């Protein structure tokens, strides 16, 4: 009896196997934290350029006179939005013990999460997906062609702008922003996918 008790207590002296640094950093909570970091960073960029704050932000950052924060940072904002959506979707998959695929296809990730999307929702996810590749990092991605670039511009413009005939009977149009990617809309989209994360720990 005593020997058995001694054996039982000896087990407490045996150290639990330590996770590798990579395993530790791959925990689902850290996936969610990184997604939230990217989401917050997108918000910070938005605040620096929206609602007429761009001029003051540029001045505080020491940018040259006339630096246009909206023109310069809008593509970077979209890239961060796309990255945060990608990571939060993958975080939700990891949280239910599913290995996330190694691609940027947001509509495929939404499908894997069981999210039904209408055509407009698929279109905005497609825009953010391509923003990760086409916006914010380099002037053009590696191996891009003129046709690829033209297709991206056409898709991007269809999301960001809407045209209205300026003079009846002519092809002259004026364009205005749709607001489809403004912070309030993006934030709501992000939070809808963040809510799919399984908080078990």
PDB file of C-alpha atoms in Angstrom:
ATOM      1  CA  UNK A   1       0.000   0.000   0.000  1.00  0.00           C
ATOM      2  CA  UNK A   2       2.757   2.364   0.970  1.00  0.00           C
ATOM      3  CA  UNK A   3       4.771   1.500  -2.122  1.00  0.00           C
ATOM      4  CA  UNK A   4       1.791   2.248  -4.359  1.00  0.00           C
ATOM      5  CA  UNK A   5       1.296   5.606  -2.664  1.00  0.00           C
ATOM      6  CA  UNK A   6       4.962   6.434  -3.149  1.00  0.00           C
ATOM      7  CA  UNK A   7       4.667   5.570  -6.852  1.00  0.00           C
ATOM      8  CA  UNK A   8       1.593   7.775  -7.211  1.00  0.00           C
ATOM      9  CA  UNK A   9       3.364  10.768  -5.716  1.00  0.00           C
ATOM     10  CA  UNK A  10       6.439  10.145  -7.831  1.00  0.00           C
ATOM     11  CA  UNK A  11       4.346  10.902 -10.902  1.00  0.00           C
ATOM     12  CA  UNK A  12       4.006  14.510  -9.753  1.00  0.00           C
ATOM     13  CA  UNK A  13       7.784  14.841  -9.939  1.00  0.00           C
ATOM     14  CA  UNK A  14       7.830  13.851 -13.602  1.00  0.00           C
ATOM     15  CA  UNK A  15       7.854  17.054 -15.685  1.00  0.00           C
ATOM     16  CA  UNK A  16       5.237  17.334 -18.392  1.00  0.00           C
ATOM     17  CA  UNK A  17       6.656  17.330 -21.919  1.00  0.00           C
ATOM     18  CA  UNK A  18       7.361  20.874 -23.045  1.00  0.00           C
ATOM     19  CA  UNK A  19       5.887  22.183 -26.268  1.00  0.00           C
ATOM     20  CA  UNK A  20       8.294  23.499 -28.848  1.00  0.00           C
ATOM     21  CA  UNK A  21       8.344  27.236 -29.431  1.00  0.00           C
ATOM     22  CA  UNK A  22       6.610  26.717 -32.770  1.00  0.00           C
ATOM     23  CA  UNK A  23       3.887  24.592 -31.151  1.00  0.00           C
ATOM     24  CA  UNK A  24       3.406  27.197 -28.443  1.00  0.00           C
ATOM     25  CA  UNK A  25       3.131  30.032 -30.966  1.00  0.00           C
ATOM     26  CA  UNK A  26       0.640  27.997 -33.015  1.00  0.00           C
ATOM     27  CA  UNK A  27      -1.985  27.968 -30.266  1.00  0.00           C
ATOM     28  CA  UNK A  28      -5.427  28.992 -31.529  1.00  0.00           C
ATOM     29  CA  UNK A  29      -5.621  31.917 -29.114  1.00  0.00           C
ATOM     30  CA  UNK A  30      -2.495  33.417 -30.661  1.00  0.00           C
ATOM     31  CA  UNK A  31      -4.046  33.064 -34.113  1.00  0.00           C
ATOM     32  CA  UNK A  32      -6.985  35.123 -32.866  1.00  0.00           C
ATOM     33  CA  UNK A  33      -4.701  37.654 -31.182  1.00  0.00           C
ATOM     34  CA  UNK A  34      -2.765  38.190 -34.403  1.00  0.00           C
ATOM     35  CA  UNK A  35      -5.997  38.616 -36.355  1.00  0.00           C
ATOM     36  CA  UNK A  36      -7.149  41.198 -33.812  1.00  0.00           C
ATOM     37  CA  UNK A  37      -3.783  42.973 -34.095  1.00  0.00           C
ATOM     38  CA  UNK A  38      -4.209  43.253 -37.865  1.00  0.00           C
ATOM     39  CA  UNK A  39      -7.820  44.382 -37.419  1.00  0.00           C
ATOM     40  CA  UNK A  40      -6.720  47.111 -35.004  1.00  0.00           C
ATOM     41  CA  UNK A  41      -3.902  48.157 -37.339  1.00  0.00           C
ATOM     42  CA  UNK A  42      -6.385  48.545 -40.182  1.00  0.00           C
ATOM     43  CA  UNK A  43      -8.464  50.709 -37.858  1.00  0.00           C
ATOM     44  CA  UNK A  44      -5.451  52.853 -36.992  1.00  0.00           C
ATOM     45  CA  UNK A  45      -4.734  53.452 -40.678  1.00  0.00           C
ATOM     46  CA  UNK A  46      -8.399  54.302 -41.251  1.00  0.00           C
ATOM     47  CA  UNK A  47      -8.401  56.831 -38.407  1.00  0.00           C
ATOM     48  CA  UNK A  48      -5.258  58.467 -39.781  1.00  0.00           C
ATOM     49  CA  UNK A  49      -6.846  59.244 -43.137  1.00  0.00           C
ATOM     50  CA  UNK A  50     -10.651  59.359 -42.796  1.00  0.00           C
ATOM     51  CA  UNK A  51     -13.042  62.188 -41.924  1.00  0.00           C
ATOM     52  CA  UNK A  52     -10.652  64.932 -42.959  1.00  0.00           C
ATOM     53  CA  UNK A  53      -7.889  63.852 -40.578  1.00  0.00           C
ATOM     54  CA  UNK A  54      -5.424  63.039 -43.340  1.00  0.00           C
ATOM     55  CA  UNK A  55      -3.794  66.462 -43.513  1.00  0.00           C
ATOM     56  CA  UNK A  56      -3.227  66.656 -39.756  1.00  0.00           C
ATOM     57  CA  UNK A  57      -1.965  63.062 -39.646  1.00  0.00           C
ATOM     58  CA  UNK A  58       0.495  63.716 -42.446  1.00  0.00           C
ATOM     59  CA  UNK A  59       1.780  66.814 -40.674  1.00  0.00           C
ATOM     60  CA  UNK A  60       2.201  64.998 -37.344  1.00  0.00           C
ATOM     61  CA  UNK A  61       4.085  62.208 -39.107  1.00  0.00           C
ATOM     62  CA  UNK A  62       6.445  64.696 -40.738  1.00  0.00           C
ATOM     63  CA  UNK A  63       5.335  63.956 -44.286  1.00  0.00           C
ATOM     64  CA  UNK A  64       6.026  66.401 -47.073  1.00  0.00           C
ATOM     65  CA  UNK A  65       3.612  69.232 -47.794  1.00  0.00           C
ATOM     66  CA  UNK A  66       0.626  68.007 -49.771  1.00  0.00           C
ATOM     67  CA  UNK A  67       1.079  64.337 -48.847  1.00  0.00           C
ATOM     68  CA  UNK A  68      -2.309  62.655 -49.364  1.00  0.00           C
ATOM     69  CA  UNK A  69      -2.952  60.075 -46.633  1.00  0.00           C
ATOM     70  CA  UNK A  70      -6.074  58.698 -48.314  1.00  0.00           C
ATOM     71  CA  UNK A  71      -4.323  58.234 -51.641  1.00  0.00           C
ATOM     72  CA  UNK A  72      -1.228  56.721 -50.037  1.00  0.00           C
ATOM     73  CA  UNK A  73      -2.794  54.566 -47.333  1.00  0.00           C
ATOM     74  CA  UNK A  74      -6.093  53.335 -48.792  1.00  0.00           C
ATOM     75  CA  UNK A  75      -4.439  50.342 -50.539  1.00  0.00           C
ATOM     76  CA  UNK A  76      -2.498  49.523 -47.350  1.00  0.00           C
ATOM     77  CA  UNK A  77      -5.736  49.726 -45.353  1.00  0.00           C
ATOM     78  CA  UNK A  78      -7.355  47.234 -47.722  1.00  0.00           C
ATOM     79  CA  UNK A  79      -4.349  44.922 -47.491  1.00  0.00           C
ATOM     80  CA  UNK A  80      -4.576  44.929 -43.685  1.00  0.00           C
ATOM     81  CA  UNK A  81      -8.323  44.320 -43.875  1.00  0.00           C
ATOM     82  CA  UNK A  82      -7.740  41.337 -46.145  1.00  0.00           C
ATOM     83  CA  UNK A  83      -4.982  39.930 -43.952  1.00  0.00           C
ATOM     84  CA  UNK A  84      -7.042  40.281 -40.781  1.00  0.00           C
ATOM     85  CA  UNK A  85      -9.989  38.493 -42.408  1.00  0.00           C
ATOM     86  CA  UNK A  86      -7.739  35.703 -43.636  1.00  0.00           C
ATOM     87  CA  UNK A  87      -6.124  35.200 -40.243  1.00  0.00           C
ATOM     88  CA  UNK A  88      -9.370  35.386 -38.247  1.00  0.00           C
ATOM     89  CA  UNK A  89     -10.990  32.822 -40.563  1.00  0.00           C
ATOM     90  CA  UNK A  90      -7.992  30.538 -40.169  1.00  0.00           C
ATOM     91  CA  UNK A  91      -8.078  31.142 -36.412  1.00  0.00           C
ATOM     92  CA  UNK A  92     -11.691  29.961 -36.357  1.00  0.00           C
ATOM     93  CA  UNK A  93     -10.668  26.804 -38.223  1.00  0.00           C
ATOM     94  CA  UNK A  94      -7.743  26.157 -35.872  1.00  0.00           C
ATOM     95  CA  UNK A  95     -10.056  26.636 -32.877  1.00  0.00           C
ATOM     96  CA  UNK A  96     -12.080  23.594 -33.986  1.00  0.00           C
ATOM     97  CA  UNK A  97      -8.946  21.545 -34.708  1.00  0.00           C
ATOM     98  CA  UNK A  98      -9.022  21.990 -38.477  1.00  0.00           C
ATOM     99  CA  UNK A  99      -5.792  22.677 -40.336  1.00  0.00           C
ATOM    100  CA  UNK A 100      -6.126  25.928 -42.299  1.00  0.00           C
ATOM    101  CA  UNK A 101      -5.282  25.759 -46.000  1.00  0.00           C
ATOM    102  CA  UNK A 102      -2.193  27.571 -47.245  1.00  0.00           C
ATOM    103  CA  UNK A 103      -3.858  30.124 -49.494  1.00  0.00           C
ATOM    104  CA  UNK A 104      -5.529  33.558 -49.379  1.00  0.00           C
ATOM    105  CA  UNK A 105      -8.914  32.480 -50.815  1.00  0.00           C
ATOM    106  CA  UNK A 106     -11.378  34.118 -48.421  1.00  0.00           C
ATOM    107  CA  UNK A 107     -14.461  32.660 -50.070  1.00  0.00           C
ATOM    108  CA  UNK A 108     -13.021  29.179 -49.742  1.00  0.00           C
ATOM    109  CA  UNK A 109     -12.213  29.830 -46.078  1.00  0.00           C
ATOM    110  CA  UNK A 110     -15.764  31.081 -45.511  1.00  0.00           C
ATOM    111  CA  UNK A 111     -17.052  27.907 -47.173  1.00  0.00           C
ATOM    112  CA  UNK A 112     -14.894  25.752 -44.891  1.00  0.00           C
ATOM    113  CA  UNK A 113     -16.420  27.606 -41.938  1.00  0.00           C
ATOM    114  CA  UNK A 114     -19.915  26.858 -43.226  1.00  0.00           C
ATOM    115  CA  UNK A 115     -20.800  30.497 -43.920  1.00  0.00           C
ATOM    116  CA  UNK A 116     -23.391  31.100 -46.628  1.00  0.00           C
ATOM    117  CA  UNK A 117     -22.725  34.223 -48.700  1.00  0.00           C
ATOM    118  CA  UNK A 118     -24.806  36.115 -51.227  1.00  0.00           C
ATOM    119  CA  UNK A 119     -23.180  37.450 -54.437  1.00  0.00           C
ATOM    120  CA  UNK A 120     -22.439  40.853 -52.879  1.00  0.00           C
ATOM    121  CA  UNK A 121     -20.753  39.230 -49.877  1.00  0.00           C
ATOM    122  CA  UNK A 122     -18.700  36.981 -52.144  1.00  0.00           C
ATOM    123  CA  UNK A 123     -17.657  40.015 -54.157  1.00  0.00           C
ATOM    124  CA  UNK A 124     -16.378  41.962 -51.146  1.00  0.00           C
ATOM    125  CA  UNK A 125     -14.449  38.928 -49.859  1.00  0.00           C
ATOM    126  CA  UNK A 126     -12.937  38.519 -53.314  1.00  0.00           C
ATOM    127  CA  UNK A 127     -11.892  42.171 -53.229  1.00  0.00           C
ATOM    128  CA  UNK A 128     -10.193  41.837 -49.837  1.00  0.00           C
ATOM    129  CA  UNK A 129      -8.526  38.606 -50.937  1.00  0.00           C
ATOM    130  CA  UNK A 130      -6.971  40.283 -53.955  1.00  0.00           C
ATOM    131  CA  UNK A 131      -6.011  43.307 -51.867  1.00  0.00           C
ATOM    132  CA  UNK A 132      -3.608  41.068 -49.938  1.00  0.00           C
ATOM    133  CA  UNK A 133      -1.797  40.241 -53.182  1.00  0.00           C
ATOM    134  CA  UNK A 134      -2.301  43.367 -55.276  1.00  0.00           C
ATOM    135  CA  UNK A 135      -2.457  46.275 -52.824  1.00  0.00           C
ATOM    136  CA  UNK A 136      -0.199  47.762 -50.206  1.00  0.00           C
ATOM    137  CA  UNK A 137       3.064  45.850 -50.624  1.00  0.00           C
ATOM    138  CA  UNK A 138       4.611  46.291 -54.063  1.00  0.00           C
ATOM    139  CA  UNK A 139       3.725  48.357 -57.141  1.00  0.00           C
ATOM    140  CA  UNK A 140       2.851  45.056 -58.851  1.00  0.00           C
ATOM    141  CA  UNK A 141       3.019  41.454 -57.614  1.00  0.00           C
ATOM    142  CA  UNK A 142       5.600  39.013 -58.921  1.00  0.00           C
ATOM    143  CA  UNK A 143       4.769  37.495 -62.314  1.00  0.00           C
ATOM    144  CA  UNK A 144       1.871  39.920 -62.879  1.00  0.00           C
ATOM    145  CA  UNK A 145       0.702  40.554 -66.431  1.00  0.00           C
ATOM    146  CA  UNK A 146      -1.038  43.568 -67.951  1.00  0.00           C
ATOM    147  CA  UNK A 147      -4.241  41.531 -68.197  1.00  0.00           C
ATOM    148  CA  UNK A 148      -4.000  40.567 -64.518  1.00  0.00           C
ATOM    149  CA  UNK A 149      -3.495  44.176 -63.490  1.00  0.00           C
ATOM    150  CA  UNK A 150      -6.333  45.426 -65.687  1.00  0.00           C
ATOM    151  CA  UNK A 151      -8.673  42.763 -64.268  1.00  0.00           C
ATOM    152  CA  UNK A 152      -7.750  43.756 -60.718  1.00  0.00           C
ATOM    153  CA  UNK A 153      -8.367  47.451 -61.425  1.00  0.00           C
ATOM    154  CA  UNK A 154     -11.732  46.670 -62.993  1.00  0.00           C
ATOM    155  CA  UNK A 155     -12.798  44.501 -60.060  1.00  0.00           C
ATOM    156  CA  UNK A 156     -11.497  47.005 -57.520  1.00  0.00           C
ATOM    157  CA  UNK A 157     -13.230  49.957 -59.161  1.00  0.00           C
ATOM    158  CA  UNK A 158     -16.532  48.064 -59.270  1.00  0.00           C
ATOM    159  CA  UNK A 159     -16.338  47.650 -55.484  1.00  0.00           C
ATOM    160  CA  UNK A 160     -15.042  51.088 -54.530  1.00  0.00           C
ATOM    161  CA  UNK A 161     -16.840  53.390 -56.977  1.00  0.00           C
ATOM    162  CA  UNK A 162     -20.212  53.852 -58.621  1.00  0.00           C
ATOM    163  CA  UNK A 163     -20.790  55.776 -61.824  1.00  0.00           C
ATOM    164  CA  UNK A 164     -23.596  58.126 -62.737  1.00  0.00           C
ATOM    165  CA  UNK A 165     -24.285  59.611 -66.159  1.00  0.00           C
ATOM    166  CA  UNK A 166     -23.237  63.254 -66.021  1.00  0.00           C
ATOM    167  CA  UNK A 167     -24.900  64.431 -69.216  1.00  0.00           C
ATOM    168  CA  UNK A 168     -27.990  62.664 -70.517  1.00  0.00           C
ATOM    169  CA  UNK A 169     -27.443  61.004 -73.865  1.00  0.00           C
ATOM    170  CA  UNK A 170     -23.654  60.875 -73.472  1.00  0.00           C
ATOM    171  CA  UNK A 171     -21.171  58.367 -72.114  1.00  0.00           C
ATOM    172  CA  UNK A 172     -19.730  60.943 -69.724  1.00  0.00           C
ATOM    173  CA  UNK A 173     -20.016  59.767 -66.135  1.00  0.00           C
ATOM    174  CA  UNK A 174     -19.128  61.047 -62.709  1.00  0.00           C
ATOM    175  CA  UNK A 175     -17.921  58.638 -60.064  1.00  0.00           C
ATOM    176  CA  UNK A 176     -18.310  58.614 -56.304  1.00  0.00           C
ATOM    177  CA  UNK A 177     -17.147  56.273 -53.566  1.00  0.00           C
ATOM    178  CA  UNK A 178     -19.510  53.477 -52.553  1.00  0.00           C
ATOM    179  CA  UNK A 179     -18.217  53.309 -48.986  1.00  0.00           C
ATOM    180  CA  UNK A 180     -18.223  49.510 -49.281  1.00  0.00           C
ATOM    181  CA  UNK A 181     -14.914  49.218 -47.440  1.00  0.00           C
ATOM    182  CA  UNK A 182     -15.373  52.021 -44.913  1.00  0.00           C
ATOM    183  CA  UNK A 183     -14.402  51.069 -41.379  1.00  0.00           C
ATOM    184  CA  UNK A 184     -17.926  50.536 -40.052  1.00  0.00           C
ATOM    185  CA  UNK A 185     -18.728  48.018 -42.774  1.00  0.00           C
ATOM    186  CA  UNK A 186     -15.402  46.248 -42.617  1.00  0.00           C
ATOM    187  CA  UNK A 187     -15.502  46.109 -38.821  1.00  0.00           C
ATOM    188  CA  UNK A 188     -18.937  44.461 -38.906  1.00  0.00           C
ATOM    189  CA  UNK A 189     -17.685  41.927 -41.461  1.00  0.00           C
ATOM    190  CA  UNK A 190     -14.595  41.143 -39.405  1.00  0.00           C
ATOM    191  CA  UNK A 191     -16.583  40.684 -36.208  1.00  0.00           C
ATOM    192  CA  UNK A 192     -19.001  38.310 -37.933  1.00  0.00           C
ATOM    193  CA  UNK A 193     -16.093  35.943 -38.630  1.00  0.00           C
ATOM    194  CA  UNK A 194     -14.376  36.576 -35.312  1.00  0.00           C
ATOM    195  CA  UNK A 195     -17.577  35.362 -33.623  1.00  0.00           C
ATOM    196  CA  UNK A 196     -16.989  31.926 -35.184  1.00  0.00           C
ATOM    197  CA  UNK A 197     -13.888  31.372 -33.046  1.00  0.00           C
ATOM    198  CA  UNK A 198     -14.490  28.585 -30.521  1.00  0.00           C
ATOM    199  CA  UNK A 199     -13.441  30.007 -27.125  1.00  0.00           C
ATOM    200  CA  UNK A 200     -12.865  26.760 -25.263  1.00  0.00           C
ATOM    201  CA  UNK A 201      -9.803  27.847 -23.305  1.00  0.00           C
TER     202      UNK A 201
END
